[in-house]
mmCIF file of C-alpha atoms in Angstrom:
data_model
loop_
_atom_site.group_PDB
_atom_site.id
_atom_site.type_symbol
_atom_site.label_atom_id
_atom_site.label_comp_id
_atom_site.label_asym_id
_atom_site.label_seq_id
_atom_site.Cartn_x
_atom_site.Cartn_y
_atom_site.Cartn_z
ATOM 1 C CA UNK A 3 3.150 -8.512 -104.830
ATOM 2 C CA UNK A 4 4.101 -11.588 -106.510
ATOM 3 C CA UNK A 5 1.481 -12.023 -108.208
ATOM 4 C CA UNK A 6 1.787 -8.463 -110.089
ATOM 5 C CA UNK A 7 5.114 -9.279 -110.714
ATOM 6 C CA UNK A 8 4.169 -12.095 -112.697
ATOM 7 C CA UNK A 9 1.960 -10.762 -114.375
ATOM 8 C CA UNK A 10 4.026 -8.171 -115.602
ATOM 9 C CA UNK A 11 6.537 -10.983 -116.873
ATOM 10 C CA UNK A 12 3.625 -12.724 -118.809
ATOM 11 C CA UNK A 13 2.994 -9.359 -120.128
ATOM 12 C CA UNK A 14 6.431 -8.771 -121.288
ATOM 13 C CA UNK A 15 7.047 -11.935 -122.542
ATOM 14 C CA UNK A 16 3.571 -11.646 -124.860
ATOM 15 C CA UNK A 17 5.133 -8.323 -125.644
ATOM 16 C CA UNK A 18 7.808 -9.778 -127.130
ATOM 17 C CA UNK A 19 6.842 -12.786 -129.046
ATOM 18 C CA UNK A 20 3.934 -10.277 -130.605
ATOM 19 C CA UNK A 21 6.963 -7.894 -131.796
ATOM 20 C CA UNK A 22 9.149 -11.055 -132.957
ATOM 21 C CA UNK A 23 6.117 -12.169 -134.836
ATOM 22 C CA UNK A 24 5.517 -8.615 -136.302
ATOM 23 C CA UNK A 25 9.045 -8.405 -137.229
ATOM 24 C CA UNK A 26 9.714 -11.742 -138.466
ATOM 25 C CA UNK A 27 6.172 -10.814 -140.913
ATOM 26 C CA UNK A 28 7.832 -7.844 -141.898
ATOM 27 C CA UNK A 29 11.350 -9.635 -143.071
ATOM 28 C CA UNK A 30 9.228 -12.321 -144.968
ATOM 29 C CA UNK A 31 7.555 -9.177 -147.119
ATOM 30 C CA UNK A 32 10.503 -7.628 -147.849
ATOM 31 C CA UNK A 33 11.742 -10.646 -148.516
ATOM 32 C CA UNK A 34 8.997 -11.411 -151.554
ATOM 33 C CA UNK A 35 9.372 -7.822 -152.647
ATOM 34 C CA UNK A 36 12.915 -8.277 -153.389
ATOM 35 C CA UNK A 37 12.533 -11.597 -154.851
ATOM 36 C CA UNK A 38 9.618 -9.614 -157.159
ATOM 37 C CA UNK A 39 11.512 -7.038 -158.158
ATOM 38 C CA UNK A 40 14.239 -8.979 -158.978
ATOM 39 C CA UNK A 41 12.166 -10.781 -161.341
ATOM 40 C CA UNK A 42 10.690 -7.597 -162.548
ATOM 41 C CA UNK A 43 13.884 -6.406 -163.165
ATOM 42 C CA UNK A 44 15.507 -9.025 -164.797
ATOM 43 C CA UNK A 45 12.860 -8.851 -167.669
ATOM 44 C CA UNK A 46 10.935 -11.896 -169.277
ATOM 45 C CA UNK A 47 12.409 -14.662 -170.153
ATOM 46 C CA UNK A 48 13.526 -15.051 -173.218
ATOM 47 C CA UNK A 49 14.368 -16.996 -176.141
ATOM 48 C CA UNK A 50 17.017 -19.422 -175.860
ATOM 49 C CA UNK A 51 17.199 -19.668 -172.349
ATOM 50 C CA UNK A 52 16.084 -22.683 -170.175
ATOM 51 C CA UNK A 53 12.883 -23.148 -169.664
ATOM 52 C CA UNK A 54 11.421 -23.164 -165.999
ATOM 53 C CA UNK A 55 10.598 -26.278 -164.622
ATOM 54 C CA UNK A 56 6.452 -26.017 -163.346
ATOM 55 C CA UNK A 57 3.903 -28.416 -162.646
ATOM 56 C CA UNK A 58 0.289 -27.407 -161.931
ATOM 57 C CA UNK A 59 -3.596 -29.536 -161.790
ATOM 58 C CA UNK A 60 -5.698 -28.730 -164.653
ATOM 59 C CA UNK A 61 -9.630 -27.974 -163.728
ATOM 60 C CA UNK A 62 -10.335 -31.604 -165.232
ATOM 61 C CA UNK A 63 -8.171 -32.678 -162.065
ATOM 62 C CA UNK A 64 -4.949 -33.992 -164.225
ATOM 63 C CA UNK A 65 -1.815 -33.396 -162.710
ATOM 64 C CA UNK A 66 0.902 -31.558 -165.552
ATOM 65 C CA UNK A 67 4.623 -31.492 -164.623
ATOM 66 C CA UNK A 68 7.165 -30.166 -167.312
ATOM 67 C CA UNK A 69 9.162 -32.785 -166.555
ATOM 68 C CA UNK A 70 7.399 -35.664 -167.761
ATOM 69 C CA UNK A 71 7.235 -33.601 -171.132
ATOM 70 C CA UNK A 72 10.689 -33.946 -172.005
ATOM 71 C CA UNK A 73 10.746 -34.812 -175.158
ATOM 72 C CA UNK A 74 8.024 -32.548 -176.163
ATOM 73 C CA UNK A 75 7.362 -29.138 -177.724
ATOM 74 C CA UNK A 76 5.070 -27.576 -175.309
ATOM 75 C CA UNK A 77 3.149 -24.318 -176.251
ATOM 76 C CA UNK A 78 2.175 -22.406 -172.655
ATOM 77 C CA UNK A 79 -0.096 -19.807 -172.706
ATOM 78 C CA UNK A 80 -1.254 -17.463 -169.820
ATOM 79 C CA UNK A 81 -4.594 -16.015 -170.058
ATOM 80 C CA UNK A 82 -7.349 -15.088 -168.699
ATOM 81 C CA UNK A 83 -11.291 -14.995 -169.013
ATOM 82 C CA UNK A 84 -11.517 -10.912 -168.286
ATOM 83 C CA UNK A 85 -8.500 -10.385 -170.890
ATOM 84 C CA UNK A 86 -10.039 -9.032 -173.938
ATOM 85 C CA UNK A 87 -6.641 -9.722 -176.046
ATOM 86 C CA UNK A 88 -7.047 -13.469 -175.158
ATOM 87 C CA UNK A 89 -10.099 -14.076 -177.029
ATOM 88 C CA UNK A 90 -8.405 -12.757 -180.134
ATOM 89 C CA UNK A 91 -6.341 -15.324 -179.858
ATOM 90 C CA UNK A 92 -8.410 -18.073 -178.230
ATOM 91 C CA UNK A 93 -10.162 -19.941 -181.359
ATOM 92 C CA UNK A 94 -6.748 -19.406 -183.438
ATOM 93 C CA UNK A 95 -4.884 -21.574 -180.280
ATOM 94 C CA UNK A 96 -8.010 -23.993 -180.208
ATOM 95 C CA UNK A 97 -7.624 -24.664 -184.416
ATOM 96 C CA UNK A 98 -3.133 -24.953 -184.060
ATOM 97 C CA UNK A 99 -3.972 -27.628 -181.246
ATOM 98 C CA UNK A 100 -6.351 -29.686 -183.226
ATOM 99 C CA UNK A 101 -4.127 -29.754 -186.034
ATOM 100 C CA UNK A 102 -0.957 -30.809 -183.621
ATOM 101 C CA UNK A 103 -3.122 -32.911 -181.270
ATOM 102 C CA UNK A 104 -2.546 -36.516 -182.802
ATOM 103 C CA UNK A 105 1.296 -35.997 -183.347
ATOM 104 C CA UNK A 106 2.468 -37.036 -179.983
ATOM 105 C CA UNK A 107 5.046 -35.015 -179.768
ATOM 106 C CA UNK A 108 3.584 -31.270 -178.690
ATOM 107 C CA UNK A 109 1.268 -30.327 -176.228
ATOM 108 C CA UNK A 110 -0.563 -27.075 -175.573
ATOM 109 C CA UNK A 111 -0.869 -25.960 -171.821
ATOM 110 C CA UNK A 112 -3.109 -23.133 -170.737
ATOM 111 C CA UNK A 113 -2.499 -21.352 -167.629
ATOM 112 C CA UNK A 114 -5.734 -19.472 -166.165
ATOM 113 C CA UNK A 115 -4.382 -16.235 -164.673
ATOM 114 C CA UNK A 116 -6.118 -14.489 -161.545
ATOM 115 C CA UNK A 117 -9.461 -15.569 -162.669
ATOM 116 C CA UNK A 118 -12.276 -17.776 -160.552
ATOM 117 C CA UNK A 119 -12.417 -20.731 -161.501
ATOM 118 C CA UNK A 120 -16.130 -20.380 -162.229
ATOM 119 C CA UNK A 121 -15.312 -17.616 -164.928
ATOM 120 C CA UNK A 122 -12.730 -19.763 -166.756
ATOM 121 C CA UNK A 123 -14.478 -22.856 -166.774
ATOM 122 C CA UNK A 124 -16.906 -20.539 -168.929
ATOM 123 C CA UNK A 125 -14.252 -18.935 -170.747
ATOM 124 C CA UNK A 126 -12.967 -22.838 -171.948
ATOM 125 C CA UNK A 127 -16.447 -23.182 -173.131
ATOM 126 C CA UNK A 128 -17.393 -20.521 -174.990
ATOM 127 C CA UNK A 129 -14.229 -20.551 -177.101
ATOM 128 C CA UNK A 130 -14.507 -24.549 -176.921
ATOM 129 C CA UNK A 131 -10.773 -25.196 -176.037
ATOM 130 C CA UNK A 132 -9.994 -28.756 -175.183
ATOM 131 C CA UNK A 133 -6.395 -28.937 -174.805
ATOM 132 C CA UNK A 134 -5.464 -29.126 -171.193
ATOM 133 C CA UNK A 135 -5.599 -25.767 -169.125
ATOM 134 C CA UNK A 136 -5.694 -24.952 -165.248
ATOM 135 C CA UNK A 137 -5.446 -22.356 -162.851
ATOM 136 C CA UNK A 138 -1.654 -20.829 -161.561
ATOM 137 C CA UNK A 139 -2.427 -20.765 -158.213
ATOM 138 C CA UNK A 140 -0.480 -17.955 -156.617
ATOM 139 C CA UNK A 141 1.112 -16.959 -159.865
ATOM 140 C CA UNK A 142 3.929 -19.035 -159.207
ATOM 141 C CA UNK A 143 4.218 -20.793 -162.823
ATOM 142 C CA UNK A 144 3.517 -16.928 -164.183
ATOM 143 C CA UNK A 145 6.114 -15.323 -161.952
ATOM 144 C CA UNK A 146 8.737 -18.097 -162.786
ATOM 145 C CA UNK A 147 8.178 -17.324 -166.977
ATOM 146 C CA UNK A 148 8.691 -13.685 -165.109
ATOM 147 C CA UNK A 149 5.348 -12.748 -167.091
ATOM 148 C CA UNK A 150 4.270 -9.099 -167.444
ATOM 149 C CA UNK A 151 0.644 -9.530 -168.895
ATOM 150 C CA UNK A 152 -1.761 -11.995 -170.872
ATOM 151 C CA UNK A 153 -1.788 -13.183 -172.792
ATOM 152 C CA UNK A 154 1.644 -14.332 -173.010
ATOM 153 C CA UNK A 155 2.577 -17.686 -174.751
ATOM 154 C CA UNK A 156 6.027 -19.677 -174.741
ATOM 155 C CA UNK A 157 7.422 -22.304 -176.760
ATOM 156 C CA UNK A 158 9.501 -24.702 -175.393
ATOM 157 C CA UNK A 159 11.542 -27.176 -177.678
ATOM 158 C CA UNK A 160 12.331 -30.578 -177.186
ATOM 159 C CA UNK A 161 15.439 -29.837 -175.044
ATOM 160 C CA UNK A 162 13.538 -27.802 -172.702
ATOM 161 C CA UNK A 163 14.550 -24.547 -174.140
ATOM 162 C CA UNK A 164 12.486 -21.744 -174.809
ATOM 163 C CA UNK A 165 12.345 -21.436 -178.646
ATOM 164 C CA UNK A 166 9.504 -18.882 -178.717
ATOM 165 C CA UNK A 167 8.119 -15.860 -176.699
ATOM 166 C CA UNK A 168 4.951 -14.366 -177.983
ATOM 167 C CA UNK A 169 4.188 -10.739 -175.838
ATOM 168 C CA UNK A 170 0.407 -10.322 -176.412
ATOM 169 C CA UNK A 171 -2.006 -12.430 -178.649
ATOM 170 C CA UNK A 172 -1.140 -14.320 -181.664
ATOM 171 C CA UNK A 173 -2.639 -12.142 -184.847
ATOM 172 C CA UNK A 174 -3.341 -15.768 -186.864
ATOM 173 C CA UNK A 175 -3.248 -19.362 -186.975
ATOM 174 C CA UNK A 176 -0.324 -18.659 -189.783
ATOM 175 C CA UNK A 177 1.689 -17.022 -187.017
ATOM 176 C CA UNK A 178 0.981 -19.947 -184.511
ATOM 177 C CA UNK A 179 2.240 -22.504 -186.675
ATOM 178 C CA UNK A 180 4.849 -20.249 -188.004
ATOM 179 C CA UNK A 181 6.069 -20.652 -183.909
ATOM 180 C CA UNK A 182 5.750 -23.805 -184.274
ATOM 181 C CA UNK A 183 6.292 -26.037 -187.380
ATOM 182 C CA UNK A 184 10.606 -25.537 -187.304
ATOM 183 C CA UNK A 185 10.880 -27.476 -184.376
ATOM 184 C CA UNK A 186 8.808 -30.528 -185.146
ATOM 185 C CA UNK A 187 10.573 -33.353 -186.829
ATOM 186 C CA UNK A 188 8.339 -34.901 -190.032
#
């Protein structure tokens, strides 16, 4: 008798840690919906406000942290190698960076958006693009710039601020460097 006893205690007692665990899953999700459609409602960012703080690995294995760019203009652009709108953009991003490249004081940062890794390695080559990109694992760096698409690109000046927000590709190098040019000191 004992012995069923127990055994209906061990039961139980699975019972419940499988409900706690179930329940305790089911908080978390809400949880990251909520935090989601905050950010979904709050908009992207936009110009004038701070800057989020990200760091990511590009796919040449070189670690990138925002804050070691103070100083810096940075240019960040989301993409991706399925996203027909990036390539309209791509060689016009590849020319601004070669023209900026030797300055010292900008740097361009592309962030590969739900993509294999495979597929943008081939995207970087076929449009040639050497300044630094990687992947946003999770979309945490494209969830943080509260991003609703790609391409998206965002200037940051030198004070960390955002001093640009371009919704969809760039339509020329002109407009690039139009984004650009005011905040670099001669």
């Amino acid at each position: 008798m004992e012995t069923v006893e127990t055994l209906d205690d061990n039961r139980s007692v699975k019972s419940l840690i499988a409900w706690g665990a179930i329940w305790v899953g089911l908080i978390g999700l809400l949880v990251m919906l909520a935090i989601g459609l905050r950010n979904t409602q709050q908009g992207p960012v936009v110009r004038g406000e701070k800057a989020p703080e990200f760091a990511f690995t590009a796919f040449d294995g070189q670690a990138w942290d925002s804050r070691d760019l103070a100083g810096k203009v940075i240019v960040v652009n989301f993409w991706a190698s399925w996203c027909k709108p990036c390539e309209q953009e791509a060689a016009d991003l590849q020319a601004a960076w070669e023209i900026y490249q030797d300055r010292g004081d900008i740097i361009f940062l592309g962030l590969d958006y739900v993509d294999t890794e495979r597929e943008a390695l081939a995207y970087l080559e076929k449009f040639k693009i050497t300044y630094p990109n990687g992947p946003d694992l999770g979309q945490e760096i494209y969830e943080d710039f509260r991003a609703s698409g790609v391409p998206e690109t965002y200037v940051i000046d030198q004070s960390g601020t955002l001093a640009y927000v371009k919704i969809g590709p760039f339509n020329s190098l002109a407009e690039i460097l139009a984004s650009i040019d005011p905040l670099l000191q001669d």
